Amino acid sequence: MAQKPEEDDKVRLDKWLWAARFYKTRALAKAAIESGKVHCRGERCKPGKEPRIGDEFVLRTGFDERTVVVRALSVVRRGAPEAQALYEETAESIARREKAAALRKAGALGVTTDGRPTKKQRRQLHQLHDSAG
């Protein structure tokens, strides 16, 4: 039986992001790369790019932006502890994410309400406006 070459030497970026559990499916990883949410050295990447150990990627998912350094390559999606061994997030990135999360939690990014006022609250608002004017 012929020996299969080591697949971990050459792995596509979308497959590595999926294996490292940044995205639930490989299709989502590919879509994120194509939409410009993944950068390497300040430039947009392609799904077929081959990450190397030591490469630094900036990933944007939702509100968060992470800067990760590739520590190992894998084409197989395994458990979370093994997936976290594939990369290391930089200290600045962790601090930036925690600060942004704290600001969001404090409501500093805009006025948050419970939604539309109820009928009772609307009546109180109308009374307040009528008495003030």
Short mmCIF file of C-alpha atoms in Angstrom, two decimals:
data_model
loop_
_atom_site.label_atom_id
_atom_site.label_comp_id
_atom_site.label_asym_id
_atom_site.label_seq_id
_atom_site.Cartn_x
_atom_site.Cartn_y
_atom_site.Cartn_z
CA MET A 1 0.00 0.00 0.00
CA ALA A 2 1.40 3.41 -0.98
CA GLN A 3 2.21 5.82 1.82
CA LYS A 4 0.10 8.91 1.94
CA PRO A 5 2.14 12.14 2.19
CA GLU A 6 1.80 14.03 5.45
CA GLU A 7 -1.37 16.09 4.98
CA ASP A 8 -0.64 18.40 7.90
CA ASP A 9 2.27 19.94 5.97
CA LYS A 10 -0.11 21.48 3.44
CA VAL A 11 -3.48 22.63 4.69
CA ARG A 12 -5.88 25.21 3.29
CA LEU A 13 -6.64 28.25 5.43
CA ASP A 14 -10.40 27.61 5.46
CA LYS A 15 -9.80 24.04 6.60
CA TRP A 16 -7.38 25.15 9.34
CA LEU A 17 -9.82 27.79 10.64
CA TRP A 18 -12.53 25.12 10.75
CA ALA A 19 -10.20 22.63 12.50
CA ALA A 20 -9.18 25.31 15.03
CA ARG A 21 -12.90 25.82 15.78
CA PHE A 22 -13.16 29.48 14.79
CA TYR A 23 -16.12 28.58 12.52
CA LYS A 24 -18.70 25.81 12.78
CA THR A 25 -18.43 24.72 9.16
CA ARG A 26 -15.78 24.94 6.49
CA ALA A 27 -18.26 26.78 4.28
CA LEU A 28 -18.63 29.50 6.95
CA ALA A 29 -14.85 29.75 7.21
CA LYS A 30 -14.57 30.10 3.43
CA ALA A 31 -17.31 32.76 3.37
CA ALA A 32 -15.58 34.74 6.14
CA ILE A 33 -12.28 34.67 4.27
CA GLU A 34 -13.89 35.73 0.99
CA SER A 35 -15.79 38.59 2.67
CA GLY A 36 -12.53 40.04 4.04
CA LYS A 37 -12.88 39.07 7.70
CA VAL A 38 -9.51 37.26 7.75
CA HIS A 39 -6.23 39.13 7.21
CA CYS A 40 -2.61 38.02 7.13
CA ARG A 41 0.05 40.74 7.38
CA GLY A 42 -2.60 43.41 6.82
CA GLU A 43 -3.86 41.89 3.56
CA ARG A 44 -6.98 39.90 2.75
CA CYS A 45 -6.47 36.17 2.32
CA LYS A 46 -7.84 33.55 -0.02
CA PRO A 47 -9.38 30.26 1.21
CA GLY A 48 -6.63 28.25 -0.51
CA LYS A 49 -3.78 30.06 1.27
CA GLU A 50 -1.52 27.66 3.13
CA PRO A 51 -0.90 28.88 6.69
CA ARG A 52 2.59 28.29 8.09
CA ILE A 53 3.61 27.90 11.70
CA GLY A 54 4.32 31.37 13.06
CA ASP A 55 1.92 33.19 10.70
CA GLU A 56 -0.23 35.86 12.35
CA PHE A 57 -3.89 36.19 11.34
CA VAL A 58 -6.45 38.80 12.29
CA LEU A 59 -9.96 37.28 12.46
CA ARG A 60 -13.15 39.28 12.82
CA THR A 61 -16.17 37.38 14.16
CA GLY A 62 -19.20 39.37 15.22
CA PHE A 63 -18.10 42.20 17.50
CA ASP A 64 -14.75 40.60 18.27
CA GLU A 65 -11.45 40.89 16.46
CA ARG A 66 -8.76 38.36 17.37
CA THR A 67 -5.09 38.28 16.49
CA VAL A 68 -3.84 34.70 16.52
CA VAL A 69 -0.48 33.10 15.80
CA VAL A 70 -0.43 29.65 14.18
CA ARG A 71 1.28 27.11 16.47
CA ALA A 72 0.38 23.85 14.71
CA LEU A 73 -1.39 22.67 11.56
CA SER A 74 -4.24 20.21 11.32
CA VAL A 75 -6.85 19.19 8.77
CA VAL A 76 -8.92 17.27 11.33
CA ARG A 77 -11.48 18.91 13.59
CA ARG A 78 -11.07 17.57 17.12
CA GLY A 79 -12.11 18.60 20.62
CA ALA A 80 -11.78 22.16 21.87
CA PRO A 81 -8.64 21.57 24.01
CA GLU A 82 -6.80 20.08 21.01
CA ALA A 83 -8.09 22.85 18.72
CA GLN A 84 -6.83 25.55 21.10
CA ALA A 85 -3.35 24.03 20.84
CA LEU A 86 -3.32 24.92 17.12
CA TYR A 87 -3.07 28.66 17.79
CA GLU A 88 -2.13 31.24 20.39
CA GLU A 89 -3.97 34.53 20.78
CA THR A 90 -1.75 37.55 21.38
CA ALA A 91 -1.92 39.36 24.74
CA GLU A 92 -2.91 42.65 23.07
CA SER A 93 -5.76 40.89 21.29
CA ILE A 94 -7.08 39.40 24.54
CA ALA A 95 -6.92 42.78 26.30
CA ARG A 96 -8.66 44.51 23.37
CA ARG A 97 -11.46 41.93 23.30
CA GLU A 98 -12.01 42.10 27.08
CA LYS A 99 -12.13 45.91 26.97
CA ALA A 100 -14.64 45.87 24.09
CA ALA A 101 -16.78 43.30 25.92
CA ALA A 102 -16.76 45.44 29.07
CA LEU A 103 -17.84 48.50 27.06
CA ARG A 104 -20.65 46.52 25.42
CA LYS A 105 -21.77 45.20 28.79
CA ALA A 106 -21.77 48.72 30.25
CA GLY A 107 -23.88 49.92 27.32
CA ALA A 108 -21.29 52.49 26.20
CA LEU A 109 -21.85 51.74 22.53
CA GLY A 110 -25.31 53.25 22.44
CA VAL A 111 -28.53 53.69 24.32
CA THR A 112 -30.13 50.38 25.15
CA THR A 113 -33.79 50.12 25.95
CA ASP A 114 -36.19 47.35 26.76
CA GLY A 115 -37.98 47.99 23.49
CA ARG A 116 -41.12 49.94 22.80
CA PRO A 117 -42.84 51.60 25.74
CA THR A 118 -45.98 49.95 27.07
CA LYS A 119 -49.36 51.66 26.87
CA LYS A 120 -49.02 52.81 30.48
CA GLN A 121 -45.51 54.20 29.86
CA ARG A 122 -46.75 56.01 26.73
CA ARG A 123 -49.54 57.67 28.71
CA GLN A 124 -47.01 58.79 31.33
CA LEU A 125 -44.77 60.21 28.59
CA HIS A 126 -47.71 62.13 27.07
CA GLN A 127 -48.65 63.51 30.49
CA LEU A 128 -45.05 64.59 31.07
CA HIS A 129 -44.89 66.35 27.67
CA ASP A 130 -48.29 68.01 28.18
CA SER A 131 -47.39 69.30 31.63
CA ALA A 132 -43.99 70.57 30.48
CA GLY A 133 -45.35 72.45 27.47
#
